[in-house]
Coordinates of N, CA and C in Angstrom, one line a residue:
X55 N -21.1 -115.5 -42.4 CA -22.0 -115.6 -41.3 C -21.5 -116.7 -40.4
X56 N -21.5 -116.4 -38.9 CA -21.1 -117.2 -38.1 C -22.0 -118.4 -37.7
X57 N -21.8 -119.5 -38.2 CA -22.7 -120.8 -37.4 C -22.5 -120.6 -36.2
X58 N -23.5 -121.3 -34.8 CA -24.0 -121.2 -33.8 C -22.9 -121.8 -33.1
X59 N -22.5 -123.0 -33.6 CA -20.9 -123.8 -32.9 C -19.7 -122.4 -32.4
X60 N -19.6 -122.0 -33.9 CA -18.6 -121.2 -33.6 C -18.8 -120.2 -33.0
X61 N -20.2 -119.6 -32.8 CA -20.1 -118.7 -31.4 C -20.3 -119.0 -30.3
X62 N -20.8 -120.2 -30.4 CA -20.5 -120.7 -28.9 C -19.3 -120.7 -28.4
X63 N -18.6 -121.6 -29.5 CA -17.1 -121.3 -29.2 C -16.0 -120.1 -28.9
X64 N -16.5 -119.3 -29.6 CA -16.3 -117.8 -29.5 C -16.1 -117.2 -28.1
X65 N -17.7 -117.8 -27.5 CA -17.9 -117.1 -26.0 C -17.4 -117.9 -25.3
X66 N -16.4 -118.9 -25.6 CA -16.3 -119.4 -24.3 C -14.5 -119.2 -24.4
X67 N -14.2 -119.1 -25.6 CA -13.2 -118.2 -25.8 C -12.7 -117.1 -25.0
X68 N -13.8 -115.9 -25.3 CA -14.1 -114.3 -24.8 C -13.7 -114.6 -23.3
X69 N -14.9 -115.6 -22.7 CA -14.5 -115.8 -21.2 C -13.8 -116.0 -20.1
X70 N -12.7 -117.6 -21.2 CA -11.5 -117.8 -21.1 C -10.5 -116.9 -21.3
X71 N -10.6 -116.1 -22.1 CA -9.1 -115.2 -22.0 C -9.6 -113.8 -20.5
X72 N -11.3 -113.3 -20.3 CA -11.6 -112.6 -19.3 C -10.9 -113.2 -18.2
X73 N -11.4 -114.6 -17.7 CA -11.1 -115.1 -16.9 C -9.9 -115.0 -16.4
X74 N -8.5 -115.4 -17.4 CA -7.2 -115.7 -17.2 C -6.6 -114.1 -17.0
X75 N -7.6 -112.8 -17.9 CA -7.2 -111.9 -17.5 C -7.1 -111.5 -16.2
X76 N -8.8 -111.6 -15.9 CA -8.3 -111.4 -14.0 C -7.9 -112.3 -13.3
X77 N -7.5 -113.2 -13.9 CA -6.6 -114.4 -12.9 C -5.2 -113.6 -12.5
X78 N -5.0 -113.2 -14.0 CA -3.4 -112.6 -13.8 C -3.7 -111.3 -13.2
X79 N -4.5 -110.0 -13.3 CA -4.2 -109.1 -12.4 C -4.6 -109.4 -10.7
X80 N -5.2 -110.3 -10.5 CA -5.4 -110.6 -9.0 C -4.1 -110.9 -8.5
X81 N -3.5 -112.0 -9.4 CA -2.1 -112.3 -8.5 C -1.0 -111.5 -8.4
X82 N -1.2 -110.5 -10.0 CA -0.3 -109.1 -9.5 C -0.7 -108.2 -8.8
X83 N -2.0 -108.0 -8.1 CA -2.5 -107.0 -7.3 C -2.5 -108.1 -5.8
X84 N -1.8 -108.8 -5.8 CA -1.7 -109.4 -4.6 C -0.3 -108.9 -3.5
X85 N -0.8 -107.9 -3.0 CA 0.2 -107.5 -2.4 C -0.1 -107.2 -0.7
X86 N -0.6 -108.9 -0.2 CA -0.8 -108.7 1.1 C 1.1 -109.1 1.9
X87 N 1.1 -108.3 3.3 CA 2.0 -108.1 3.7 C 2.4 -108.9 4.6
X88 N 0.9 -109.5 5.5 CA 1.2 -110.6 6.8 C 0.3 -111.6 6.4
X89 N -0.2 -112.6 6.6 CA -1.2 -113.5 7.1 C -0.9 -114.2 7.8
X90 N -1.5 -114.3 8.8 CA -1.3 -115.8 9.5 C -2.7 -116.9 10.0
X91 N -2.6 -117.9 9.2 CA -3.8 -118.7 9.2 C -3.8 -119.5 10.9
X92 N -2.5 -119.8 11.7 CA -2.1 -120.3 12.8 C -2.6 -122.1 12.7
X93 N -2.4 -122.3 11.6 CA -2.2 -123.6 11.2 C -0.9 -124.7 11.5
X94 N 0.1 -123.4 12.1 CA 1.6 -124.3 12.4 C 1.4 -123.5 14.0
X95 N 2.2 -124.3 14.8 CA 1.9 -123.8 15.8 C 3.2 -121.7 16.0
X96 N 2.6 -121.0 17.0 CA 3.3 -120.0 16.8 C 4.5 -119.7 17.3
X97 N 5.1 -120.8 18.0 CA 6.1 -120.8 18.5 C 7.3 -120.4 18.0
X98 N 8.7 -119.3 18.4 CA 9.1 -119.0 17.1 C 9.3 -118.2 16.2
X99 N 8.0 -117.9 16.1 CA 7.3 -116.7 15.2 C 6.6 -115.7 15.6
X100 N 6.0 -116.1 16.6 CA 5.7 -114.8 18.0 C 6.1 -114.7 18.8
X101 N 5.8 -113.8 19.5 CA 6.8 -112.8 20.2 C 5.9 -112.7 21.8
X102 N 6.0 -114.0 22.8 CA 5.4 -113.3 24.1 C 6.3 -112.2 24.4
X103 N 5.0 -111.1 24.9 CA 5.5 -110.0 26.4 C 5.9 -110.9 27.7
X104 N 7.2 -110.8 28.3 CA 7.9 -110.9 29.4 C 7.0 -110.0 30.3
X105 N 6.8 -109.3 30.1 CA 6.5 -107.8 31.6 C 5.9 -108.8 32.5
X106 N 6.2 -108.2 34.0 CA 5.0 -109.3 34.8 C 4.0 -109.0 34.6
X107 N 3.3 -108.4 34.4 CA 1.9 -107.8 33.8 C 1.2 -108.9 33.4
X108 N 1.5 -109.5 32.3 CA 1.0 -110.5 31.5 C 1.2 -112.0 31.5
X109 N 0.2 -112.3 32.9 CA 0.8 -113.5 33.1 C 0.3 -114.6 32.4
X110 N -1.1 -114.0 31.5 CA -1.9 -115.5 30.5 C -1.0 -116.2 29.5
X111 N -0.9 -117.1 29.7 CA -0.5 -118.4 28.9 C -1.1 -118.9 27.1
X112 N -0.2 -118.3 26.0 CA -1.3 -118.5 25.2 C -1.1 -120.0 24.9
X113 N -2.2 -121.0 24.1 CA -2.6 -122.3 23.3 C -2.3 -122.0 22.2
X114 N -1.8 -123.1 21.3 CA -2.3 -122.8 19.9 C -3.2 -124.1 19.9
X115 N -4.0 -124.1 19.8 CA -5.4 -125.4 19.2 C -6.4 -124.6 18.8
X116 N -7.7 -125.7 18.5 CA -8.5 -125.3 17.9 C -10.1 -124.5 19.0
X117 N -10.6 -124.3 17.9 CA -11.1 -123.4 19.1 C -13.0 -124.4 19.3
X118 N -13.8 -124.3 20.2 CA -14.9 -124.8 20.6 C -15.5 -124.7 18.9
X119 N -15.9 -125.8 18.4 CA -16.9 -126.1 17.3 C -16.2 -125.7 16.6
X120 N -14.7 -125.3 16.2 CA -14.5 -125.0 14.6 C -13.1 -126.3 14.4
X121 N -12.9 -126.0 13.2 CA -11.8 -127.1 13.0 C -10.7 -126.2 12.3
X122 N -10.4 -124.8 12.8 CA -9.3 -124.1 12.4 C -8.8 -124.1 13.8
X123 N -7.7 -123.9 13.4 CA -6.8 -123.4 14.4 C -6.5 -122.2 14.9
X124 N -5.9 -121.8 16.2 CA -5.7 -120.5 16.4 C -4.8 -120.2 17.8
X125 N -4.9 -119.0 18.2 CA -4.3 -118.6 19.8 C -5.4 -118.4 20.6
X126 N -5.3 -119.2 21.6 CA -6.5 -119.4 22.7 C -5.9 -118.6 24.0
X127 N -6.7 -117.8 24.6 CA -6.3 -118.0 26.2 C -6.2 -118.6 26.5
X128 N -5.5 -119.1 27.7 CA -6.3 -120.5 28.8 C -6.7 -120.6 29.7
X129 N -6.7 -119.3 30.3 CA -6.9 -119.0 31.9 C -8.0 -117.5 31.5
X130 N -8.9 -117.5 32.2 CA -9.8 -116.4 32.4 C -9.0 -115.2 33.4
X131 N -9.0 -114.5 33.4 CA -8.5 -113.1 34.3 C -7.4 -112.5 34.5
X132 N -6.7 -113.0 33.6 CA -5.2 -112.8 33.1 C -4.8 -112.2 31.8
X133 N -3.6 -111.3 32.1 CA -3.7 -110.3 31.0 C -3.0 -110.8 30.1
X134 N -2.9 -110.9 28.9 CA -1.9 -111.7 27.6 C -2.0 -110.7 26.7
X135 N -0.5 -110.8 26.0 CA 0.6 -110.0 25.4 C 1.2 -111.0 24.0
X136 N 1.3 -110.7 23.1 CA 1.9 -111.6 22.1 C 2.2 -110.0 20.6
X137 N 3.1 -110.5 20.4 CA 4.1 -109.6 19.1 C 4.0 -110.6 18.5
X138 N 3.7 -109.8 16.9 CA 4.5 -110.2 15.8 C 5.3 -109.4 14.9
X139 N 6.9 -109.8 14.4 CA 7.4 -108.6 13.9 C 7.4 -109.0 12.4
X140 N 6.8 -107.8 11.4 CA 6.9 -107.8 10.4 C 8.7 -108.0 9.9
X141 N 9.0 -108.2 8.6 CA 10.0 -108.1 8.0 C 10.4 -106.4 8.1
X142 N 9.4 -106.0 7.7 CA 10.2 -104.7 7.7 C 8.7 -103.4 7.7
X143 N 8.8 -102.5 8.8 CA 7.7 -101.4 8.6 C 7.0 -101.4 7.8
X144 N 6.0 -101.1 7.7 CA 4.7 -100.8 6.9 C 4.5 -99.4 7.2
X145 N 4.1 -98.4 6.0 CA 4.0 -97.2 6.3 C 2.6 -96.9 5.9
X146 N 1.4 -96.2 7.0 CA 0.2 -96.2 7.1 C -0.7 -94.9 6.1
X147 N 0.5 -94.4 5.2 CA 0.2 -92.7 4.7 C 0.6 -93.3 3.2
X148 N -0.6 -92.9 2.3 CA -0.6 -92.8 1.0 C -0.7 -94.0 0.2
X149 N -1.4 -94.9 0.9 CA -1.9 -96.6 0.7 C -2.7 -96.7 1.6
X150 N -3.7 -97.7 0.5 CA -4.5 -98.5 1.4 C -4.3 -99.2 2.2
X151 N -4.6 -99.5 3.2 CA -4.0 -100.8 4.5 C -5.4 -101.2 5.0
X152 N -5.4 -102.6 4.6 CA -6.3 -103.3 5.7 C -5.7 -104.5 7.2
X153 N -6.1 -103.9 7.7 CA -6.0 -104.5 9.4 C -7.3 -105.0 9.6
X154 N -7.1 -106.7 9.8 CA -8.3 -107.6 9.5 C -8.0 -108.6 10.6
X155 N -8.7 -108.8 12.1 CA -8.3 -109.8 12.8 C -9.9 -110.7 13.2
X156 N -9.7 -111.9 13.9 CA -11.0 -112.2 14.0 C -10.5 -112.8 15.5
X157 N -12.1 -112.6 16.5 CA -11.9 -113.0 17.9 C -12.7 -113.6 18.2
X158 N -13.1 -114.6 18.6 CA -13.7 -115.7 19.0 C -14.3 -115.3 20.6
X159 N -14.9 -115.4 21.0 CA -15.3 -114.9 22.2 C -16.1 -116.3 22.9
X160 N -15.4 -117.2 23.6 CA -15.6 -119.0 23.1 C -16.4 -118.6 24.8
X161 N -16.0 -118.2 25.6 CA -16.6 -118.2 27.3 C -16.9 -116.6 27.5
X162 N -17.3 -116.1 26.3 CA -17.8 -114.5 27.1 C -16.4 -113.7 27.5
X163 N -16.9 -112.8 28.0 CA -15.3 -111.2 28.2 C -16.3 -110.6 29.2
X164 N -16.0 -110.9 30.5 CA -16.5 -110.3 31.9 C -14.8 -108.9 32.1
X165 N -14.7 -107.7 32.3 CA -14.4 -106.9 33.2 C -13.0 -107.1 32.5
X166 N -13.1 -107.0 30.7 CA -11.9 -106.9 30.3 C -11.6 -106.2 28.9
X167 N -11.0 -106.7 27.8 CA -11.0 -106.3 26.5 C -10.0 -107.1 25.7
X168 N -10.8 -107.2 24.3 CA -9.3 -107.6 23.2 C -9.2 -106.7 22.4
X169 N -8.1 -106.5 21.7 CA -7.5 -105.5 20.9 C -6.3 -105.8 20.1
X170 N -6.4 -105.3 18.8 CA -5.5 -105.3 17.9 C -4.4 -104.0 17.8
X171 N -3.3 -104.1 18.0 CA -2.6 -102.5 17.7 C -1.4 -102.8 16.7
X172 N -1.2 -101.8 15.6 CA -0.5 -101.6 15.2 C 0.5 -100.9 15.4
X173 N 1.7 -101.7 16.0 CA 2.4 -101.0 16.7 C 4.1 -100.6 15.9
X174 N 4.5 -99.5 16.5 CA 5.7 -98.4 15.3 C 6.9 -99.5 15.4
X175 N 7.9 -99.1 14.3 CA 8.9 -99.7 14.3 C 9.6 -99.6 15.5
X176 N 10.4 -101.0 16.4 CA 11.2 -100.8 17.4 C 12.2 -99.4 17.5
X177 N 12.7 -98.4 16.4 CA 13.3 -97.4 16.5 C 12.0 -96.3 17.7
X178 N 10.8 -96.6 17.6 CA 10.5 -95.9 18.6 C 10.5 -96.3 19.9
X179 N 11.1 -97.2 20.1 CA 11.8 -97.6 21.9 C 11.0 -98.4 22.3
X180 N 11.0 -99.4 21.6 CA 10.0 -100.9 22.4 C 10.9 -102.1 21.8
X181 N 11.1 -102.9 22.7 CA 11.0 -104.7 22.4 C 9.9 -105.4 22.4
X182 N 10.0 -106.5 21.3 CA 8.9 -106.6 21.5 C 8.4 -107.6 22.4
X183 N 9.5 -108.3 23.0 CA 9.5 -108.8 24.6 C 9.0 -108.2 25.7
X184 N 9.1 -106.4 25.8 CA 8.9 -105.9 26.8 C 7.8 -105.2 26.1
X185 N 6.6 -106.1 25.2 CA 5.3 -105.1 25.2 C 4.4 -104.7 26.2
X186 N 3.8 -103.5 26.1 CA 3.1 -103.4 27.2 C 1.8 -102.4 27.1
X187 N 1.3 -102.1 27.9 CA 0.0 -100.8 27.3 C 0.8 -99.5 26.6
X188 N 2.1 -99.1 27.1 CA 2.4 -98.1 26.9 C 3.5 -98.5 25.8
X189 N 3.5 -99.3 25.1 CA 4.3 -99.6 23.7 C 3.6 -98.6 22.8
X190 N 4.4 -98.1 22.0 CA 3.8 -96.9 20.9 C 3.5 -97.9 19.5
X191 N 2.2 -97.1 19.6 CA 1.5 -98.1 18.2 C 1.1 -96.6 17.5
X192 N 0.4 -97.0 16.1 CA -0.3 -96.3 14.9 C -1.4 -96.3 15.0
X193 N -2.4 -97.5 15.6 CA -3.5 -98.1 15.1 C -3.9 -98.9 16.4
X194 N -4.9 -98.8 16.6 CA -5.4 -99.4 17.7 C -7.5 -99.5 17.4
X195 N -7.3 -101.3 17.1 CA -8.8 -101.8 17.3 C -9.3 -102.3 18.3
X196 N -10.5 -102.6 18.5 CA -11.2 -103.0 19.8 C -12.0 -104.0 19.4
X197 N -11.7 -105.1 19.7 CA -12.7 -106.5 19.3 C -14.1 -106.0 20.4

């Protein structure tokens, strides 16, 4: 017969190895592809659109009342363009894919829009210097 000690100890045992179990399958099921927190500035690592089209200027600071960082507009009524190129395609057929962005909406959105697109490997005829509405994407969100 088990004294009380030792099933206490037992269960905390049981928990500890549950625990460490899904400690270790999280980190092997961790197979995110991009993140970017914008904690370093983006310079570098993004990709402004050239086109005249897009003449907004992005910021990297932080944004009204929070203490993360991010990409800011800086001018109201100006169109902005920014790439990022993965390492290498992502293919949208026979996996799960989460496309996860967050928009801040710090002075309101008069007579415009933000959006996320997931856009095709440069093999389908885009730079990603020369992005523009008519860049061929996969995936297209609407903040």
């Amino acid at each position: 017969m088990m004294g009380e000690g030792n099933r206490i100890s037992l269960k905390f045992g049981v928990l500890f190895v549950i625990a460490c179990v899904s400690f270790q399958q999280l980190c092997a099921t961790s197979d995110t592809i991009f993140y970017e927190s914008f904690d370093e500035t983006f310079d570098g690592r993004w990709i402004v659109s050239e086109k005249d089209e897009y003449t907004g200027v992005w910021k990297h600071a932080k944004s009204e009342g929070h203490d993360d960082y991010g990409l800011l507009v800086s001018e109201k009524a100006r169109k902005y363009a920014i790439v990022k190129e993965l390492d290498e395609p992502v293919g949208l057929t026979g996996r799960t894919i989460v496309l996860q962005h967050e928009t801040r909406l710090q002075n309101g959105l008069e007579c415009g829009g933000a959006y996320l697109k997931y856009l095709r490997p440069q093999e389908a005829g885009w730079k990603p210097n020369e992005f523009d509405n008519n860049s061929p994407y996969s995936y297209h969100v609407w903040t």
